[in-house]
Each structure stands twice: as structure tokens, then as C-alpha cells.
PDB file of N, CA, C and O in Angstrom:
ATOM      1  N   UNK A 660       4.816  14.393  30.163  1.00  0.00           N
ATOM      2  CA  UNK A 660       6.101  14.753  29.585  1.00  0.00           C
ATOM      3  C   UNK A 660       6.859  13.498  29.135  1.00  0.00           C
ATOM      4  O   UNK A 660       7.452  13.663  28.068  1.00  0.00           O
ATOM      5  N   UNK A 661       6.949  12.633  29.528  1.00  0.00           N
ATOM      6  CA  UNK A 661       7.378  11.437  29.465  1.00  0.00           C
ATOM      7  C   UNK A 661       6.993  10.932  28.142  1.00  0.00           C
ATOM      8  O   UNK A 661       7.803  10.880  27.217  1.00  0.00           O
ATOM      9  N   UNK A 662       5.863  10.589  28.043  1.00  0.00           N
ATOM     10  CA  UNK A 662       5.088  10.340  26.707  1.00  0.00           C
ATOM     11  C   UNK A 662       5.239  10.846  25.308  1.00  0.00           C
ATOM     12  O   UNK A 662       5.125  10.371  24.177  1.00  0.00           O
ATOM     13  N   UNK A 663       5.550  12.032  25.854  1.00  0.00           N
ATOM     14  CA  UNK A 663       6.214  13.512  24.758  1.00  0.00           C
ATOM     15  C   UNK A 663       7.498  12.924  24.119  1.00  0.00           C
ATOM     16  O   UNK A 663       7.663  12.911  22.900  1.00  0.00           O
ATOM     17  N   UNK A 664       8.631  12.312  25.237  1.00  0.00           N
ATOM     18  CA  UNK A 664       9.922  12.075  24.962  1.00  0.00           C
ATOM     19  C   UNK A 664       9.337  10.844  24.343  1.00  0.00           C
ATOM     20  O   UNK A 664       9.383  10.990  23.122  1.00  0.00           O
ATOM     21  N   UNK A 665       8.774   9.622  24.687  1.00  0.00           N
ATOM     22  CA  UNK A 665       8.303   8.494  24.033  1.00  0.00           C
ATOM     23  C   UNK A 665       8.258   8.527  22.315  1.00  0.00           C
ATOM     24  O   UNK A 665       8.962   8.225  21.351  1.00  0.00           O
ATOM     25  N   UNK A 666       7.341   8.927  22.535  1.00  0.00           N
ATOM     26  CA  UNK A 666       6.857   9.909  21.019  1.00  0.00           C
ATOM     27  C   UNK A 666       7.635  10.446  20.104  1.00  0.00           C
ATOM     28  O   UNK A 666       7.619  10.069  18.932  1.00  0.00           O
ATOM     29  N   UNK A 667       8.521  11.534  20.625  1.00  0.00           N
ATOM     30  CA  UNK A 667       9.663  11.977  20.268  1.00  0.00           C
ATOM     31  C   UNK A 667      10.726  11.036  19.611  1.00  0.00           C
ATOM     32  O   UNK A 667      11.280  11.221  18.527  1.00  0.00           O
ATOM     33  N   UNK A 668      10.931   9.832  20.603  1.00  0.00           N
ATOM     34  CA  UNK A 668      11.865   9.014  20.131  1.00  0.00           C
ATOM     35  C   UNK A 668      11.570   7.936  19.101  1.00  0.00           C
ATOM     36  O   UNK A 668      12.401   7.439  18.340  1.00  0.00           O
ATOM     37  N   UNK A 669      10.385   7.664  19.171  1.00  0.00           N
ATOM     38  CA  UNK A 669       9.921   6.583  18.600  1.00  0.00           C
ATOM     39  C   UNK A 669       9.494   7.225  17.009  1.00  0.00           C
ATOM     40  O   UNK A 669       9.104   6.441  16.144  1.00  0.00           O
ATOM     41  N   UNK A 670       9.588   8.447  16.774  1.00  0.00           N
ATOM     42  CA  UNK A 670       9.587   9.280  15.612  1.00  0.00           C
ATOM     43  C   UNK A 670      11.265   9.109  14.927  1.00  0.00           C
ATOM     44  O   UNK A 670      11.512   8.642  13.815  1.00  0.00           O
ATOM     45  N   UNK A 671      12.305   9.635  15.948  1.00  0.00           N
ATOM     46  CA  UNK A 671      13.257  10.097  15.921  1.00  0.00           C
ATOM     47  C   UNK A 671      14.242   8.195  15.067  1.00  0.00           C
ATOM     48  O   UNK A 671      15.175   8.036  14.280  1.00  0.00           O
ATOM     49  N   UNK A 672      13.214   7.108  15.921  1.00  0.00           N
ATOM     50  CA  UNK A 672      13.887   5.991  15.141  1.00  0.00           C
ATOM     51  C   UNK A 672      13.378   5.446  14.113  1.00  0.00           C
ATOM     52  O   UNK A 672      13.973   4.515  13.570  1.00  0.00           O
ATOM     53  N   UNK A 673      11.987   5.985  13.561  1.00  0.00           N
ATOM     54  CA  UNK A 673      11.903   5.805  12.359  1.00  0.00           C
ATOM     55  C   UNK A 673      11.989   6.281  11.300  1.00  0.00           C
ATOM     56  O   UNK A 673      11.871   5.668  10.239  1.00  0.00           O
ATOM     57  N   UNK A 674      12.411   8.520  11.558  1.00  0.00           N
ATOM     58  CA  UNK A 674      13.649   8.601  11.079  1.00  0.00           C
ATOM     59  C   UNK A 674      14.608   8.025  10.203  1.00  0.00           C
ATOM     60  O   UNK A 674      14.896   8.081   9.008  1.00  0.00           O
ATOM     61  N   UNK A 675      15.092   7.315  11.475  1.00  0.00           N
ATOM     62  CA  UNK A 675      16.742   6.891  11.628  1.00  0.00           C
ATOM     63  C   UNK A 675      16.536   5.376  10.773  1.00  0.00           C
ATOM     64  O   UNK A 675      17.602   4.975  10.305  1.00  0.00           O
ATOM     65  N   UNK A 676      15.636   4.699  10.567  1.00  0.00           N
ATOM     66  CA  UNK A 676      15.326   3.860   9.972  1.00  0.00           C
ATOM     67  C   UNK A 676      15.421   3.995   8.176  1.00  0.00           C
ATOM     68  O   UNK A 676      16.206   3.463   7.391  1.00  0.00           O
ATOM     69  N   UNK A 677      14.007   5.153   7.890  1.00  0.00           N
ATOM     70  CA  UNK A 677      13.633   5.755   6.536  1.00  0.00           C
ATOM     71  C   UNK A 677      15.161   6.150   6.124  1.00  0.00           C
ATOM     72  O   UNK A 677      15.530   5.647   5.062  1.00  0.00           O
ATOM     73  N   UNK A 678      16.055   6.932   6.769  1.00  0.00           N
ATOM     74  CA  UNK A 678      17.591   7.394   6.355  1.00  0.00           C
ATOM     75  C   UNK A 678      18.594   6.350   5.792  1.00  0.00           C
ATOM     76  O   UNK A 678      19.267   6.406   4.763  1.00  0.00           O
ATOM     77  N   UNK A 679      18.507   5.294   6.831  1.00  0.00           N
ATOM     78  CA  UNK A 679      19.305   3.929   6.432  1.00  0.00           C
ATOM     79  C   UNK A 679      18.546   2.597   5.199  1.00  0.00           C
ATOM     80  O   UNK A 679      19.148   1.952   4.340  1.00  0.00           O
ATOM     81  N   UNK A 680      17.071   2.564   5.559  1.00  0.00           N
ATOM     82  CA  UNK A 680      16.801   1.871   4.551  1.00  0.00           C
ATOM     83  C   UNK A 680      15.552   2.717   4.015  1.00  0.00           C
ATOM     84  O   UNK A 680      14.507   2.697   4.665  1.00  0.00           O
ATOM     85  N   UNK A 681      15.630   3.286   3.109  1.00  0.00           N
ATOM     86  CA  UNK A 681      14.443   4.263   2.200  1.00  0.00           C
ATOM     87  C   UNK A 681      13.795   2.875   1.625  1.00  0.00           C
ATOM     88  O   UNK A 681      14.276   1.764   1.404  1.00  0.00           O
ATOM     89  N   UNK A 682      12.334   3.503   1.465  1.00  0.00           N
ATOM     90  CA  UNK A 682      11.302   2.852   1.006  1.00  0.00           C
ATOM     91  C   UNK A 682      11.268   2.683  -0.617  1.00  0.00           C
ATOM     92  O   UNK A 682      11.215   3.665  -1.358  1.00  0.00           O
ATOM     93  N   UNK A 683      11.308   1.204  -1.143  1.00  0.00           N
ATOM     94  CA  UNK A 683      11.337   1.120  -2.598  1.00  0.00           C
ATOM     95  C   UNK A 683       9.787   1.044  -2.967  1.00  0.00           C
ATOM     96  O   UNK A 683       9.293   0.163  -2.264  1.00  0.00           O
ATOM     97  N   UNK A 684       9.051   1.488  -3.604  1.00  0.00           N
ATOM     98  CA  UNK A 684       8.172   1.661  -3.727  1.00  0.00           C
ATOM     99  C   UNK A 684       7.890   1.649  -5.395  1.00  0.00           C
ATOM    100  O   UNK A 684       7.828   2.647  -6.113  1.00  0.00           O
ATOM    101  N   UNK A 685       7.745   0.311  -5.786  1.00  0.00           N
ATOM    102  CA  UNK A 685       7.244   0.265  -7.390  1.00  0.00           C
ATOM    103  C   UNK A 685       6.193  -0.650  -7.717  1.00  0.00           C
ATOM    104  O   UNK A 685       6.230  -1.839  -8.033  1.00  0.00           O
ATOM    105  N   UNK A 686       5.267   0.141  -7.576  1.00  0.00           N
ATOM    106  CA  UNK A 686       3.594   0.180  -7.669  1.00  0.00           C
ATOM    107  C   UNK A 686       2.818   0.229  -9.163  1.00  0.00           C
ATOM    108  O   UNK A 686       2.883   1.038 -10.088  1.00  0.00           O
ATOM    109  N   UNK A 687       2.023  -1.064  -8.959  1.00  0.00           N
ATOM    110  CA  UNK A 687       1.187  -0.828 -10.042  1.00  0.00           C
ATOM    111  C   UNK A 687       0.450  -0.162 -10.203  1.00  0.00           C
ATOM    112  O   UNK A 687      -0.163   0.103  -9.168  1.00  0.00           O
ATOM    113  N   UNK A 688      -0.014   0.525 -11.384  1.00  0.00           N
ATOM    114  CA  UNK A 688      -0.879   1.790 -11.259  1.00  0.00           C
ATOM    115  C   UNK A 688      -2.679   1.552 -11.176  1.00  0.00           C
ATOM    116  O   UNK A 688      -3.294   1.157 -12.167  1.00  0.00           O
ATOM    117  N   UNK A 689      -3.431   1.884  -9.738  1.00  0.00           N
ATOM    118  CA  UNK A 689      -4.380   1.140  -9.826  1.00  0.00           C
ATOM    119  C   UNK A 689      -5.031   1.082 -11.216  1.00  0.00           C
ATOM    120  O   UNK A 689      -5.466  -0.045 -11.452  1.00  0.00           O
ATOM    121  N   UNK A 690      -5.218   1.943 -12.175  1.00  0.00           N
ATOM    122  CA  UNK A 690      -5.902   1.526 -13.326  1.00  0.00           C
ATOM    123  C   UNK A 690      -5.864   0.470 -14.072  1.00  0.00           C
ATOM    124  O   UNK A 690      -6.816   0.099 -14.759  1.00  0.00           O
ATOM    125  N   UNK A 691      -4.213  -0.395 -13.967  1.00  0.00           N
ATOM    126  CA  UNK A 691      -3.731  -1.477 -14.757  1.00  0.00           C
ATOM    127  C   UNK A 691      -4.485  -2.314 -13.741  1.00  0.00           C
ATOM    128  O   UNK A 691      -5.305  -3.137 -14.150  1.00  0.00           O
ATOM    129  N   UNK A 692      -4.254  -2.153 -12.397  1.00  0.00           N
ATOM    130  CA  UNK A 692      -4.692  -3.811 -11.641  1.00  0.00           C
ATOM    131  C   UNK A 692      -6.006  -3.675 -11.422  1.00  0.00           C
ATOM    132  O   UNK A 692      -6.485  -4.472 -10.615  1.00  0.00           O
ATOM    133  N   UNK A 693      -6.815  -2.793 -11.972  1.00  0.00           N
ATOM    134  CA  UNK A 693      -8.382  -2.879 -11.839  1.00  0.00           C
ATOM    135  C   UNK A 693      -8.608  -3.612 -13.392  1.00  0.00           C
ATOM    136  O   UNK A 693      -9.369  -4.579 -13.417  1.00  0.00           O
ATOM    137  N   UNK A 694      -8.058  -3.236 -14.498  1.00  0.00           N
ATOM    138  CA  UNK A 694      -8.670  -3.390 -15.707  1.00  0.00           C
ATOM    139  C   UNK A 694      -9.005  -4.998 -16.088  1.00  0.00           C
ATOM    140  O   UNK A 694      -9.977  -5.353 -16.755  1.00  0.00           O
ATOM    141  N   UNK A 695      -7.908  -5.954 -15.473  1.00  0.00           N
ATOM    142  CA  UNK A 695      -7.963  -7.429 -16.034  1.00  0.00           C
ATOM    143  C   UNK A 695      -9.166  -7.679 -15.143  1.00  0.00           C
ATOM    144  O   UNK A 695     -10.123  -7.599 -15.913  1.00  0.00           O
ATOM    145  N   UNK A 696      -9.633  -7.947 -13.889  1.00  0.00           N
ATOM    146  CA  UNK A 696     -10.574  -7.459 -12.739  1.00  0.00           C
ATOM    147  C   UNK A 696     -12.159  -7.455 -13.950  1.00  0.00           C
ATOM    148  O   UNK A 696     -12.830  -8.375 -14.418  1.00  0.00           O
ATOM    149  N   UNK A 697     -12.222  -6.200 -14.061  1.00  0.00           N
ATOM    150  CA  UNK A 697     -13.505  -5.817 -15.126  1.00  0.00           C
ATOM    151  C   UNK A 697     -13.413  -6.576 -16.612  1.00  0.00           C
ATOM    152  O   UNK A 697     -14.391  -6.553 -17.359  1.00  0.00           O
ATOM    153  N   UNK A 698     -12.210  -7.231 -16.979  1.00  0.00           N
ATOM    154  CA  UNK A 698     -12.437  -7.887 -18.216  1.00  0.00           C
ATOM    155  C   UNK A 698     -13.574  -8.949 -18.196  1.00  0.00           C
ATOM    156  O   UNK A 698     -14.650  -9.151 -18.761  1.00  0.00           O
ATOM    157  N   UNK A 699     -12.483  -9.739 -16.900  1.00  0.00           N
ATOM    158  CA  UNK A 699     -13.248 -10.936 -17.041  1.00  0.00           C
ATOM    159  C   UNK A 699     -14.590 -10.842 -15.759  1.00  0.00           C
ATOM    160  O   UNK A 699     -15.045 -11.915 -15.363  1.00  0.00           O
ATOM    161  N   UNK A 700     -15.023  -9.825 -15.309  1.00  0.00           N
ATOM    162  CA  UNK A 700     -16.282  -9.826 -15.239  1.00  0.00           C
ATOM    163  C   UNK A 700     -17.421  -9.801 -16.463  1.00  0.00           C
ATOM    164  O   UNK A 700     -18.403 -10.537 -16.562  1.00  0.00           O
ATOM    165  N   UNK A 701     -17.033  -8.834 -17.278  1.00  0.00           N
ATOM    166  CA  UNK A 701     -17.620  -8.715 -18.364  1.00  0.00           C
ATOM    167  C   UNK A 701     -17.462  -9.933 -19.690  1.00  0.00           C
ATOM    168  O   UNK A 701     -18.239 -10.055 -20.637  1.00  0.00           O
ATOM    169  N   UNK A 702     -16.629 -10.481 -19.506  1.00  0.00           N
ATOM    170  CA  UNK A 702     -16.667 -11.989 -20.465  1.00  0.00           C
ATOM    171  C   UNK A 702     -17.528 -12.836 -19.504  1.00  0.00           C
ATOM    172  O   UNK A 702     -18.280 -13.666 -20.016  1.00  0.00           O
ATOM    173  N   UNK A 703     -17.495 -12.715 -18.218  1.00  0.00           N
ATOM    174  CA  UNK A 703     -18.769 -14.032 -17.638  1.00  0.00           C
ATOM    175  C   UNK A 703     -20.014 -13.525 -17.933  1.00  0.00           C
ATOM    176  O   UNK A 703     -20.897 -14.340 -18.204  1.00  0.00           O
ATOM    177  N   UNK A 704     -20.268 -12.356 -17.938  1.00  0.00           N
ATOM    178  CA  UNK A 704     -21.475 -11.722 -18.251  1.00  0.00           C
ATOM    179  C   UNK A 704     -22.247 -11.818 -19.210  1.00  0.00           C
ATOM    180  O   UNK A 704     -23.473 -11.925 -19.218  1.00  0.00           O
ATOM    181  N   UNK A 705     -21.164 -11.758 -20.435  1.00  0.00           N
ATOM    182  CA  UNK A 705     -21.558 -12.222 -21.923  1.00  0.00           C
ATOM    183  C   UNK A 705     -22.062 -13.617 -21.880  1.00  0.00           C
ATOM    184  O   UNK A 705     -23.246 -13.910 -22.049  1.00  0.00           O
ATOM    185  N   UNK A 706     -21.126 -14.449 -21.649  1.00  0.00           N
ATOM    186  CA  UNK A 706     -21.085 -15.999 -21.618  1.00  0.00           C
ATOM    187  C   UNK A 706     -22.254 -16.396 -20.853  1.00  0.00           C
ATOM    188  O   UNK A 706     -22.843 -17.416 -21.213  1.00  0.00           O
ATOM    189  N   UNK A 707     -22.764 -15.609 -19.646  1.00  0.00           N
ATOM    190  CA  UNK A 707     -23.666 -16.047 -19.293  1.00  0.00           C
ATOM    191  C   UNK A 707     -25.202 -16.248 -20.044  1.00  0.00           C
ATOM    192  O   UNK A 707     -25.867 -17.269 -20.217  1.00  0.00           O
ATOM    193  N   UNK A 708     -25.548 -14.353 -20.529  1.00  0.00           N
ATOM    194  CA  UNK A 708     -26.524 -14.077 -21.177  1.00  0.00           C
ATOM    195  C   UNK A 708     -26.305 -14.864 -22.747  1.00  0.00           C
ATOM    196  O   UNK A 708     -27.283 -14.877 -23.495  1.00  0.00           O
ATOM    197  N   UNK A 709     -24.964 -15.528 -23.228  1.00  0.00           N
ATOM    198  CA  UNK A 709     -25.809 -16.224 -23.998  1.00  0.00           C
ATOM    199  C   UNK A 709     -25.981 -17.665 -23.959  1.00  0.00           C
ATOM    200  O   UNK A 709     -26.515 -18.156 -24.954  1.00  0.00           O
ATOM    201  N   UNK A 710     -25.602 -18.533 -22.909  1.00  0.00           N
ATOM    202  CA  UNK A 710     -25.880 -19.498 -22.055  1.00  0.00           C
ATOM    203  C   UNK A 710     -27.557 -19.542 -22.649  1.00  0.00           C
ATOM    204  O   UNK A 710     -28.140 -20.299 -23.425  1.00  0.00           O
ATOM    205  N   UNK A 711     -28.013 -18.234 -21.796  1.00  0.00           N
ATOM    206  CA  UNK A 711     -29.511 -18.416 -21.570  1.00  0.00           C
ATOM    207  C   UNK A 711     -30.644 -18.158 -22.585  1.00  0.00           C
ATOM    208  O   UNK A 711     -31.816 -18.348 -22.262  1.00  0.00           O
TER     209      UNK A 711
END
């Protein structure tokens, strides 16, 4: 029972937290932060095969 109230409270203050300071949340959209990622894999790729 104890644990229950633990639980309870430790919910109840993050809550009380999320109420006073809400979460700003402005996120890149994974598609944008994957795409530069695969560019320049694919320019070493090129550069490589014609290296060789």
C-alpha cells in the first residue's frame, strides 16, 4: 500500500510539473534529418567507384 501512495505521488508531481512547465517540443521531422545523412553517403559512393 505504501508503494501505491509512492506511485501515486510521484505521478501526482509530475502532473504538477507538465501543468507549470508544459513541454516545448519543436522537432525535426525525421525525414529532413535522415535525408542530408543518405546524401552524402551516396556522393562517397560515387566518388569512390570513380576513384577506381
Amino acid at each position: 500500500m505504501r508503494k501505491l501512495w509512492f506511485a501515486l505521488l510521484f505521478l501526482a508531481g509530475g502532473f504538477a510539473h507538465e501543468l507549470r512547465n508544459p513541454v516545448q517540443c519543436q522537432c525535426i521531422s525525421a525525414s529532413a534529418a535522415a535525408a542530408p545523412g543518405r546524401r552524402r553517403a551516396q556522393s562517397r559512393a560515387s566518388t569512390a567507384e570513380a576513384n577506381t
